[in-house]
JSON list of C-alpha atoms in Angstrom, two decimals:
[
{"chain": "G", "resi": 17, "resn": "MET", "atom": "CA", "xyz": [18.59, -46.79, 41.13]},
{"chain": "G", "resi": 18, "resn": "LYS", "atom": "CA", "xyz": [18.40, -43.98, 38.85]},
{"chain": "G", "resi": 19, "resn": "PRO", "atom": "CA", "xyz": [19.83, -44.35, 34.92]},
{"chain": "G", "resi": 20, "resn": "SER", "atom": "CA", "xyz": [23.00, -41.73, 34.62]},
{"chain": "G", "resi": 21, "resn": "ILE", "atom": "CA", "xyz": [23.10, -38.45, 33.11]},
{"chain": "G", "resi": 22, "resn": "VAL", "atom": "CA", "xyz": [26.04, -36.27, 30.85]},
{"chain": "G", "resi": 23, "resn": "VAL", "atom": "CA", "xyz": [24.80, -33.06, 29.91]},
{"chain": "G", "resi": 24, "resn": "VAL", "atom": "CA", "xyz": [26.61, -31.11, 27.33]},
{"chain": "G", "resi": 25, "resn": "ASP", "atom": "CA", "xyz": [26.18, -27.58, 25.75]},
{"chain": "G", "resi": 26, "resn": "ASP", "atom": "CA", "xyz": [28.54, -24.81, 25.37]},
{"chain": "G", "resi": 27, "resn": "ASP", "atom": "CA", "xyz": [26.63, -22.27, 27.22]},
{"chain": "G", "resi": 28, "resn": "PRO", "atom": "CA", "xyz": [26.49, -22.79, 31.55]},
{"chain": "G", "resi": 29, "resn": "ILE", "atom": "CA", "xyz": [22.99, -21.93, 31.42]},
{"chain": "G", "resi": 30, "resn": "ILE", "atom": "CA", "xyz": [20.93, -24.40, 29.41]},
{"chain": "G", "resi": 31, "resn": "ARG", "atom": "CA", "xyz": [23.78, -26.64, 31.69]},
{"chain": "G", "resi": 32, "resn": "MET", "atom": "CA", "xyz": [22.49, -25.77, 34.75]},
{"chain": "G", "resi": 33, "resn": "ASP", "atom": "CA", "xyz": [18.72, -25.82, 33.72]},
{"chain": "G", "resi": 34, "resn": "ILE", "atom": "CA", "xyz": [18.93, -29.18, 32.19]},
{"chain": "G", "resi": 35, "resn": "ARG", "atom": "CA", "xyz": [20.38, -30.64, 34.79]},
{"chain": "G", "resi": 36, "resn": "GLU", "atom": "CA", "xyz": [17.85, -28.92, 37.86]},
{"chain": "G", "resi": 37, "resn": "MET", "atom": "CA", "xyz": [15.31, -30.26, 35.89]},
{"chain": "G", "resi": 38, "resn": "LEU", "atom": "CA", "xyz": [16.63, -33.96, 35.87]},
{"chain": "G", "resi": 39, "resn": "GLU", "atom": "CA", "xyz": [17.42, -33.71, 39.19]},
{"chain": "G", "resi": 40, "resn": "GLU", "atom": "CA", "xyz": [14.21, -32.17, 40.58]},
{"chain": "G", "resi": 41, "resn": "HIS", "atom": "CA", "xyz": [12.99, -35.89, 38.75]},
{"chain": "G", "resi": 42, "resn": "GLY", "atom": "CA", "xyz": [15.34, -38.07, 40.84]},
{"chain": "G", "resi": 43, "resn": "TYR", "atom": "CA", "xyz": [17.64, -38.43, 37.24]},
{"chain": "G", "resi": 44, "resn": "SER", "atom": "CA", "xyz": [21.77, -38.21, 39.00]},
{"chain": "G", "resi": 45, "resn": "VAL", "atom": "CA", "xyz": [23.63, -35.94, 36.58]},
{"chain": "G", "resi": 46, "resn": "THR", "atom": "CA", "xyz": [27.08, -38.07, 36.97]},
{"chain": "G", "resi": 47, "resn": "GLY", "atom": "CA", "xyz": [29.28, -34.40, 34.99]},
{"chain": "G", "resi": 48, "resn": "GLU", "atom": "CA", "xyz": [28.65, -32.46, 32.42]},
{"chain": "G", "resi": 49, "resn": "ALA", "atom": "CA", "xyz": [30.49, -30.83, 29.49]},
{"chain": "G", "resi": 50, "resn": "LYS", "atom": "CA", "xyz": [30.67, -28.21, 27.55]},
{"chain": "G", "resi": 51, "resn": "ASN", "atom": "CA", "xyz": [31.90, -30.09, 23.57]},
{"chain": "G", "resi": 52, "resn": "GLY", "atom": "CA", "xyz": [31.88, -32.91, 22.26]},
{"chain": "G", "resi": 53, "resn": "GLN", "atom": "CA", "xyz": [35.50, -33.19, 22.47]},
{"chain": "G", "resi": 54, "resn": "GLU", "atom": "CA", "xyz": [34.99, -33.44, 26.44]},
{"chain": "G", "resi": 55, "resn": "ALA", "atom": "CA", "xyz": [31.37, -34.83, 26.35]},
{"chain": "G", "resi": 56, "resn": "ILE", "atom": "CA", "xyz": [33.46, -38.38, 24.81]},
{"chain": "G", "resi": 57, "resn": "GLU", "atom": "CA", "xyz": [36.16, -38.20, 27.07]},
{"chain": "G", "resi": 58, "resn": "ILE", "atom": "CA", "xyz": [33.47, -37.75, 30.32]},
{"chain": "G", "resi": 59, "resn": "THR", "atom": "CA", "xyz": [31.40, -40.67, 28.22]},
{"chain": "G", "resi": 60, "resn": "VAL", "atom": "CA", "xyz": [33.93, -43.35, 28.03]},
{"chain": "G", "resi": 61, "resn": "LYS", "atom": "CA", "xyz": [35.25, -42.48, 32.14]},
{"chain": "G", "resi": 62, "resn": "LEU", "atom": "CA", "xyz": [31.68, -42.01, 33.55]},
{"chain": "G", "resi": 63, "resn": "LYS", "atom": "CA", "xyz": [29.86, -44.54, 31.56]},
{"chain": "G", "resi": 64, "resn": "PRO", "atom": "CA", "xyz": [26.44, -42.85, 31.93]},
{"chain": "G", "resi": 65, "resn": "ASP", "atom": "CA", "xyz": [23.20, -43.99, 30.39]},
{"chain": "G", "resi": 66, "resn": "LEU", "atom": "CA", "xyz": [22.98, -41.05, 28.29]},
{"chain": "G", "resi": 67, "resn": "VAL", "atom": "CA", "xyz": [24.13, -38.16, 27.44]},
{"chain": "G", "resi": 68, "resn": "ILE", "atom": "CA", "xyz": [22.43, -35.11, 26.28]},
{"chain": "G", "resi": 69, "resn": "MET", "atom": "CA", "xyz": [24.05, -33.41, 24.17]},
{"chain": "G", "resi": 70, "resn": "ASP", "atom": "CA", "xyz": [23.65, -29.49, 22.14]},
{"chain": "G", "resi": 71, "resn": "MET", "atom": "CA", "xyz": [23.69, -30.32, 17.94]},
{"chain": "G", "resi": 72, "resn": "LYS", "atom": "CA", "xyz": [26.66, -26.84, 17.48]},
{"chain": "G", "resi": 73, "resn": "MET", "atom": "CA", "xyz": [29.14, -26.82, 20.42]},
{"chain": "G", "resi": 74, "resn": "PRO", "atom": "CA", "xyz": [32.82, -24.90, 19.48]},
{"chain": "G", "resi": 75, "resn": "ILE", "atom": "CA", "xyz": [35.40, -27.76, 18.93]},
{"chain": "G", "resi": 76, "resn": "MET", "atom": "CA", "xyz": [33.00, -30.45, 17.83]},
{"chain": "G", "resi": 77, "resn": "GLY", "atom": "CA", "xyz": [29.86, -30.60, 17.89]},
{"chain": "G", "resi": 78, "resn": "GLY", "atom": "CA", "xyz": [27.16, -33.17, 18.65]},
{"chain": "G", "resi": 79, "resn": "ILE", "atom": "CA", "xyz": [26.22, -34.84, 15.83]},
{"chain": "G", "resi": 80, "resn": "LYS", "atom": "CA", "xyz": [30.84, -36.44, 15.61]},
{"chain": "G", "resi": 81, "resn": "ALA", "atom": "CA", "xyz": [30.30, -36.49, 19.00]},
{"chain": "G", "resi": 82, "resn": "ALA", "atom": "CA", "xyz": [28.04, -38.56, 19.27]},
{"chain": "G", "resi": 83, "resn": "ARG", "atom": "CA", "xyz": [28.88, -40.89, 16.39]},
{"chain": "G", "resi": 84, "resn": "LEU", "atom": "CA", "xyz": [32.47, -41.33, 18.99]},
{"chain": "G", "resi": 85, "resn": "ILE", "atom": "CA", "xyz": [29.89, -41.75, 21.83]},
{"chain": "G", "resi": 86, "resn": "ARG", "atom": "CA", "xyz": [27.81, -45.11, 20.37]},
{"chain": "G", "resi": 87, "resn": "LYS", "atom": "CA", "xyz": [31.68, -46.29, 19.05]},
{"chain": "G", "resi": 88, "resn": "LEU", "atom": "CA", "xyz": [32.87, -46.73, 22.01]},
{"chain": "G", "resi": 89, "resn": "GLN", "atom": "CA", "xyz": [30.21, -46.73, 24.50]},
{"chain": "G", "resi": 90, "resn": "ASN", "atom": "CA", "xyz": [27.08, -47.88, 25.00]},
{"chain": "G", "resi": 91, "resn": "SER", "atom": "CA", "xyz": [25.34, -45.30, 25.83]},
{"chain": "G", "resi": 92, "resn": "ALA", "atom": "CA", "xyz": [22.39, -43.63, 24.70]},
{"chain": "G", "resi": 93, "resn": "VAL", "atom": "CA", "xyz": [22.59, -39.78, 22.78]},
{"chain": "G", "resi": 94, "resn": "LEU", "atom": "CA", "xyz": [19.43, -37.68, 22.91]},
{"chain": "G", "resi": 95, "resn": "ILE", "atom": "CA", "xyz": [20.48, -34.46, 20.80]},
{"chain": "G", "resi": 96, "resn": "LEU", "atom": "CA", "xyz": [19.08, -31.35, 21.29]},
{"chain": "G", "resi": 97, "resn": "THR", "atom": "CA", "xyz": [19.26, -28.46, 18.39]},
{"chain": "G", "resi": 98, "resn": "ALA", "atom": "CA", "xyz": [17.63, -25.47, 17.37]},
{"chain": "G", "resi": 99, "resn": "TYR", "atom": "CA", "xyz": [17.10, -26.85, 14.06]},
{"chain": "G", "resi": 100, "resn": "SER", "atom": "CA", "xyz": [14.67, -29.34, 12.65]},
{"chain": "G", "resi": 101, "resn": "GLN", "atom": "CA", "xyz": [15.58, -29.78, 8.77]},
{"chain": "G", "resi": 102, "resn": "LYS", "atom": "CA", "xyz": [14.91, -33.21, 7.39]},
{"chain": "G", "resi": 103, "resn": "ASP", "atom": "CA", "xyz": [18.28, -33.65, 6.20]},
{"chain": "G", "resi": 104, "resn": "LEU", "atom": "CA", "xyz": [20.22, -32.83, 9.59]},
{"chain": "G", "resi": 105, "resn": "VAL", "atom": "CA", "xyz": [17.45, -35.17, 11.98]},
{"chain": "G", "resi": 106, "resn": "GLN", "atom": "CA", "xyz": [18.61, -38.23, 9.24]},
{"chain": "G", "resi": 107, "resn": "GLU", "atom": "CA", "xyz": [22.00, -37.06, 10.17]},
{"chain": "G", "resi": 108, "resn": "ALA", "atom": "CA", "xyz": [21.30, -36.88, 14.01]},
{"chain": "G", "resi": 109, "resn": "ARG", "atom": "CA", "xyz": [19.87, -40.51, 13.28]},
{"chain": "G", "resi": 110, "resn": "GLU", "atom": "CA", "xyz": [22.67, -42.17, 11.08]},
{"chain": "G", "resi": 111, "resn": "ALA", "atom": "CA", "xyz": [25.41, -41.44, 13.71]},
{"chain": "G", "resi": 112, "resn": "GLY", "atom": "CA", "xyz": [23.40, -43.16, 16.54]},
{"chain": "G", "resi": 113, "resn": "VAL", "atom": "CA", "xyz": [21.52, -40.82, 18.08]},
{"chain": "G", "resi": 114, "resn": "THR", "atom": "CA", "xyz": [18.19, -42.30, 20.12]},
{"chain": "G", "resi": 115, "resn": "ALA", "atom": "CA", "xyz": [16.64, -39.78, 20.68]},
{"chain": "G", "resi": 116, "resn": "TYR", "atom": "CA", "xyz": [15.94, -35.52, 18.89]},
{"chain": "G", "resi": 117, "resn": "LEU", "atom": "CA", "xyz": [14.42, -32.74, 20.73]},
{"chain": "G", "resi": 118, "resn": "VAL", "atom": "CA", "xyz": [14.22, -28.95, 19.54]},
{"chain": "G", "resi": 119, "resn": "LYS", "atom": "CA", "xyz": [14.97, -26.15, 22.16]},
{"chain": "G", "resi": 120, "resn": "PRO", "atom": "CA", "xyz": [14.44, -24.37, 23.78]},
{"chain": "G", "resi": 121, "resn": "VAL", "atom": "CA", "xyz": [14.36, -26.61, 25.51]},
{"chain": "G", "resi": 122, "resn": "SER", "atom": "CA", "xyz": [11.01, -27.04, 28.74]},
{"chain": "G", "resi": 123, "resn": "GLU", "atom": "CA", "xyz": [10.00, -29.78, 31.84]},
{"chain": "G", "resi": 124, "resn": "GLU", "atom": "CA", "xyz": [7.47, -30.93, 29.95]},
{"chain": "G", "resi": 125, "resn": "ASN", "atom": "CA", "xyz": [10.02, -32.38, 26.15]},
{"chain": "G", "resi": 126, "resn": "LEU", "atom": "CA", "xyz": [12.63, -33.05, 27.37]},
{"chain": "G", "resi": 127, "resn": "LEU", "atom": "CA", "xyz": [11.13, -35.79, 30.41]},
{"chain": "G", "resi": 128, "resn": "PRO", "atom": "CA", "xyz": [9.64, -37.81, 27.88]},
{"chain": "G", "resi": 129, "resn": "ALA", "atom": "CA", "xyz": [11.76, -37.85, 25.87]},
{"chain": "G", "resi": 130, "resn": "VAL", "atom": "CA", "xyz": [14.81, -38.36, 28.07]},
{"chain": "G", "resi": 131, "resn": "GLU", "atom": "CA", "xyz": [12.87, -41.52, 29.38]},
{"chain": "G", "resi": 132, "resn": "ILE", "atom": "CA", "xyz": [12.06, -42.76, 25.58]},
{"chain": "G", "resi": 133, "resn": "ALA", "atom": "CA", "xyz": [15.53, -42.17, 25.04]},
{"chain": "G", "resi": 134, "resn": "LEU", "atom": "CA", "xyz": [16.47, -44.51, 28.20]},
{"chain": "G", "resi": 135, "resn": "SER", "atom": "CA", "xyz": [13.75, -46.91, 27.41]},
{"chain": "G", "resi": 136, "resn": "GLN", "atom": "CA", "xyz": [15.39, -47.69, 23.03]},
{"chain": "G", "resi": 137, "resn": "LYS", "atom": "CA", "xyz": [18.81, -48.62, 25.38]},
{"chain": "G", "resi": 138, "resn": "GLU", "atom": "CA", "xyz": [17.34, -51.11, 28.03]},
{"chain": "G", "resi": 139, "resn": "GLN", "atom": "CA", "xyz": [15.29, -52.16, 24.23]},
{"chain": "G", "resi": 140, "resn": "MET", "atom": "CA", "xyz": [18.75, -52.25, 22.81]},
{"chain": "G", "resi": 141, "resn": "ASP", "atom": "CA", "xyz": [20.91, -54.31, 25.48]},
{"chain": "G", "resi": 142, "resn": "THR", "atom": "CA", "xyz": [18.47, -56.63, 26.17]},
{"chain": "G", "resi": 143, "resn": "LEU", "atom": "CA", "xyz": [18.88, -57.71, 22.16]},
{"chain": "G", "resi": 144, "resn": "LYS", "atom": "CA", "xyz": [21.85, -57.30, 22.58]},
{"chain": "G", "resi": 145, "resn": "GLU", "atom": "CA", "xyz": [22.41, -59.55, 25.43]},
{"chain": "G", "resi": 146, "resn": "ALA", "atom": "CA", "xyz": [19.44, -61.75, 24.19]},
{"chain": "G", "resi": 147, "resn": "LEU", "atom": "CA", "xyz": [22.10, -62.01, 20.72]},
{"chain": "G", "resi": 148, "resn": "LYS", "atom": "CA", "xyz": [24.93, -62.92, 22.61]},
{"chain": "G", "resi": 149, "resn": "GLU", "atom": "CA", "xyz": [23.30, -65.42, 24.50]},
{"chain": "G", "resi": 150, "resn": "LEU", "atom": "CA", "xyz": [22.08, -66.88, 21.24]},
{"chain": "G", "resi": 151, "resn": "GLU", "atom": "CA", "xyz": [25.65, -66.82, 19.41]},
{"chain": "G", "resi": 152, "resn": "GLN", "atom": "CA", "xyz": [26.85, -68.50, 22.79]},
{"chain": "G", "resi": 153, "resn": "SER", "atom": "CA", "xyz": [24.32, -71.18, 22.81]},
{"chain": "G", "resi": 154, "resn": "ILE", "atom": "CA", "xyz": [24.80, -71.79, 18.71]},
{"chain": "G", "resi": 155, "resn": "GLU", "atom": "CA", "xyz": [28.82, -72.26, 19.45]},
{"chain": "G", "resi": 156, "resn": "GLY", "atom": "CA", "xyz": [27.56, -74.60, 22.24]},
{"chain": "G", "resi": 157, "resn": "ARG", "atom": "CA", "xyz": [25.97, -76.66, 19.76]},
{"chain": "G", "resi": 158, "resn": "LYS", "atom": "CA", "xyz": [28.96, -76.85, 16.98]},
{"chain": "G", "resi": 159, "resn": "ILE", "atom": "CA", "xyz": [30.94, -77.66, 20.14]},
{"chain": "G", "resi": 160, "resn": "ILE", "atom": "CA", "xyz": [28.82, -80.49, 20.86]},
{"chain": "G", "resi": 161, "resn": "GLU", "atom": "CA", "xyz": [27.98, -81.72, 17.05]},
{"chain": "G", "resi": 162, "resn": "LYS", "atom": "CA", "xyz": [32.12, -82.24, 16.62]},
{"chain": "G", "resi": 163, "resn": "ALA", "atom": "CA", "xyz": [32.41, -84.00, 19.73]},
{"chain": "G", "resi": 164, "resn": "LYS", "atom": "CA", "xyz": [29.36, -86.31, 19.41]},
{"chain": "G", "resi": 165, "resn": "GLY", "atom": "CA", "xyz": [31.45, -87.09, 15.31]},
{"chain": "G", "resi": 166, "resn": "ILE", "atom": "CA", "xyz": [34.31, -87.87, 17.42]},
{"chain": "G", "resi": 167, "resn": "VAL", "atom": "CA", "xyz": [32.43, -90.25, 20.24]},
{"chain": "G", "resi": 168, "resn": "MET", "atom": "CA", "xyz": [30.80, -91.59, 17.41]},
{"chain": "G", "resi": 169, "resn": "ARG", "atom": "CA", "xyz": [33.98, -92.71, 15.49]},
{"chain": "G", "resi": 170, "resn": "ALA", "atom": "CA", "xyz": [36.22, -93.67, 18.97]},
{"chain": "G", "resi": 171, "resn": "TYR", "atom": "CA", "xyz": [32.14, -95.74, 19.89]},
{"chain": "G", "resi": 172, "resn": "SER", "atom": "CA", "xyz": [31.61, -97.20, 16.51]},
{"chain": "G", "resi": 173, "resn": "VAL", "atom": "CA", "xyz": [28.10, -96.27, 17.45]},
{"chain": "G", "resi": 174, "resn": "ASP", "atom": "CA", "xyz": [25.22, -94.06, 15.43]},
{"chain": "G", "resi": 175, "resn": "GLU", "atom": "CA", "xyz": [24.41, -90.35, 16.05]},
{"chain": "G", "resi": 176, "resn": "GLU", "atom": "CA", "xyz": [21.67, -90.69, 18.42]},
{"chain": "G", "resi": 177, "resn": "GLU", "atom": "CA", "xyz": [24.07, -93.22, 20.03]},
{"chain": "G", "resi": 178, "resn": "ALA", "atom": "CA", "xyz": [26.76, -91.18, 20.66]},
{"chain": "G", "resi": 179, "resn": "PHE", "atom": "CA", "xyz": [24.18, -87.84, 21.87]},
{"chain": "G", "resi": 180, "resn": "ARG", "atom": "CA", "xyz": [23.18, -90.78, 24.35]},
{"chain": "G", "resi": 181, "resn": "ARG", "atom": "CA", "xyz": [26.43, -91.91, 25.84]},
{"chain": "G", "resi": 182, "resn": "MET", "atom": "CA", "xyz": [27.71, -87.61, 26.41]},
{"chain": "G", "resi": 183, "resn": "ARG", "atom": "CA", "xyz": [24.28, -86.86, 28.12]},
{"chain": "G", "resi": 184, "resn": "ALA", "atom": "CA", "xyz": [24.53, -90.26, 30.16]},
{"chain": "G", "resi": 185, "resn": "ALA", "atom": "CA", "xyz": [28.16, -89.13, 30.67]},
{"chain": "G", "resi": 186, "resn": "SER", "atom": "CA", "xyz": [27.52, -84.98, 31.41]},
{"chain": "G", "resi": 187, "resn": "MET", "atom": "CA", "xyz": [25.21, -86.49, 33.86]},
{"chain": "G", "resi": 188, "resn": "GLU", "atom": "CA", "xyz": [26.98, -88.55, 35.57]},
{"chain": "G", "resi": 189, "resn": "SER", "atom": "CA", "xyz": [29.88, -86.45, 35.71]},
{"chain": "G", "resi": 190, "resn": "ARG", "atom": "CA", "xyz": [27.81, -83.78, 36.68]},
{"chain": "G", "resi": 191, "resn": "ILE", "atom": "CA", "xyz": [29.33, -81.28, 34.52]},
{"chain": "G", "resi": 192, "resn": "SER", "atom": "CA", "xyz": [27.71, -79.33, 31.68]},
{"chain": "G", "resi": 193, "resn": "LEU", "atom": "CA", "xyz": [26.61, -81.11, 28.20]},
{"chain": "G", "resi": 194, "resn": "SER", "atom": "CA", "xyz": [29.55, -77.96, 26.33]},
{"chain": "G", "resi": 195, "resn": "LYS", "atom": "CA", "xyz": [31.99, -78.73, 28.54]},
{"chain": "G", "resi": 196, "resn": "LEU", "atom": "CA", "xyz": [32.38, -82.48, 28.03]},
{"chain": "G", "resi": 197, "resn": "ALA", "atom": "CA", "xyz": [32.46, -81.74, 25.06]},
{"chain": "G", "resi": 198, "resn": "GLU", "atom": "CA", "xyz": [34.99, -79.92, 25.00]},
{"chain": "G", "resi": 199, "resn": "CYS", "atom": "CA", "xyz": [36.82, -82.42, 26.99]},
{"chain": "G", "resi": 200, "resn": "ILE", "atom": "CA", "xyz": [35.82, -84.54, 24.71]},
{"chain": "G", "resi": 201, "resn": "LEU", "atom": "CA", "xyz": [37.20, -82.55, 22.25]},
{"chain": "G", "resi": 202, "resn": "GLU", "atom": "CA", "xyz": [40.77, -81.31, 23.62]},
{"chain": "G", "resi": 203, "resn": "GLY", "atom": "CA", "xyz": [41.22, -85.44, 24.68]},
{"chain": "G", "resi": 204, "resn": "ARG", "atom": "CA", "xyz": [40.44, -85.43, 28.21]},
{"chain": "G", "resi": 205, "resn": "ALA", "atom": "CA", "xyz": [36.78, -87.25, 28.26]},
{"chain": "G", "resi": 206, "resn": "GLU", "atom": "CA", "xyz": [38.15, -91.01, 28.58]},
{"chain": "G", "resi": 207, "resn": "ARG", "atom": "CA", "xyz": [37.95, -91.42, 32.71]},
{"chain": "G", "resi": 208, "resn": "ILE", "atom": "CA", "xyz": [34.68, -88.70, 32.65]},
{"chain": "G", "resi": 209, "resn": "PHE", "atom": "CA", "xyz": [33.34, -92.16, 29.76]},
{"chain": "G", "resi": 210, "resn": "GLY", "atom": "CA", "xyz": [35.09, -94.72, 31.89]},
{"chain": "G", "resi": 211, "resn": "MET", "atom": "CA", "xyz": [32.24, -93.68, 34.67]},
{"chain": "G", "resi": 212, "resn": "ALA", "atom": "CA", "xyz": [29.71, -93.25, 32.51]},
{"chain": "G", "resi": 213, "resn": "ARG", "atom": "CA", "xyz": [29.76, -96.43, 31.35]},
{"chain": "G", "resi": 214, "resn": "LYS", "atom": "CA", "xyz": [30.02, -98.31, 35.19]},
{"chain": "G", "resi": 215, "resn": "GLY", "atom": "CA", "xyz": [26.79, -96.86, 36.18]}
]
């Protein structure tokens, strides 16, 4: 499935041109907006992969909208602008903008910018997922360590023996080590350890 894109510009002709370029290359344009405020609302509602947004718009500009979108939603933002001053580029970067494109927009410069923005979003999503898994793993280790301390005290055994008993109980009862650790911390592991010791 092709990534979903929202196009934001106060000029309907530019929106139509961008939509046509994207759809010709198989992208799915799921929504349009004419200012930053509308962009935020439609992005929160549709959760697109990418928002292509003009920098200068009435009501709310692209930079402010990009900053709010990045806080509320995990969408990449590609900013379009007629200006390429360093301070604007820096401001866009600080707002969490993924890519930056100077107008006029042509197929030759739009499509590579879209691909780069989507690729960076994919990399960020992968990193976030890996970080989440790492945090869960660390949390699991902490629970196992706490449970091991309880087993050491309860059975007057050393750390290695406590861990061996926990692993045996985990395999015997067919539950993960972290799940067993949770049972130990909640005081619900006596039956499990009884089963493991019988075997």
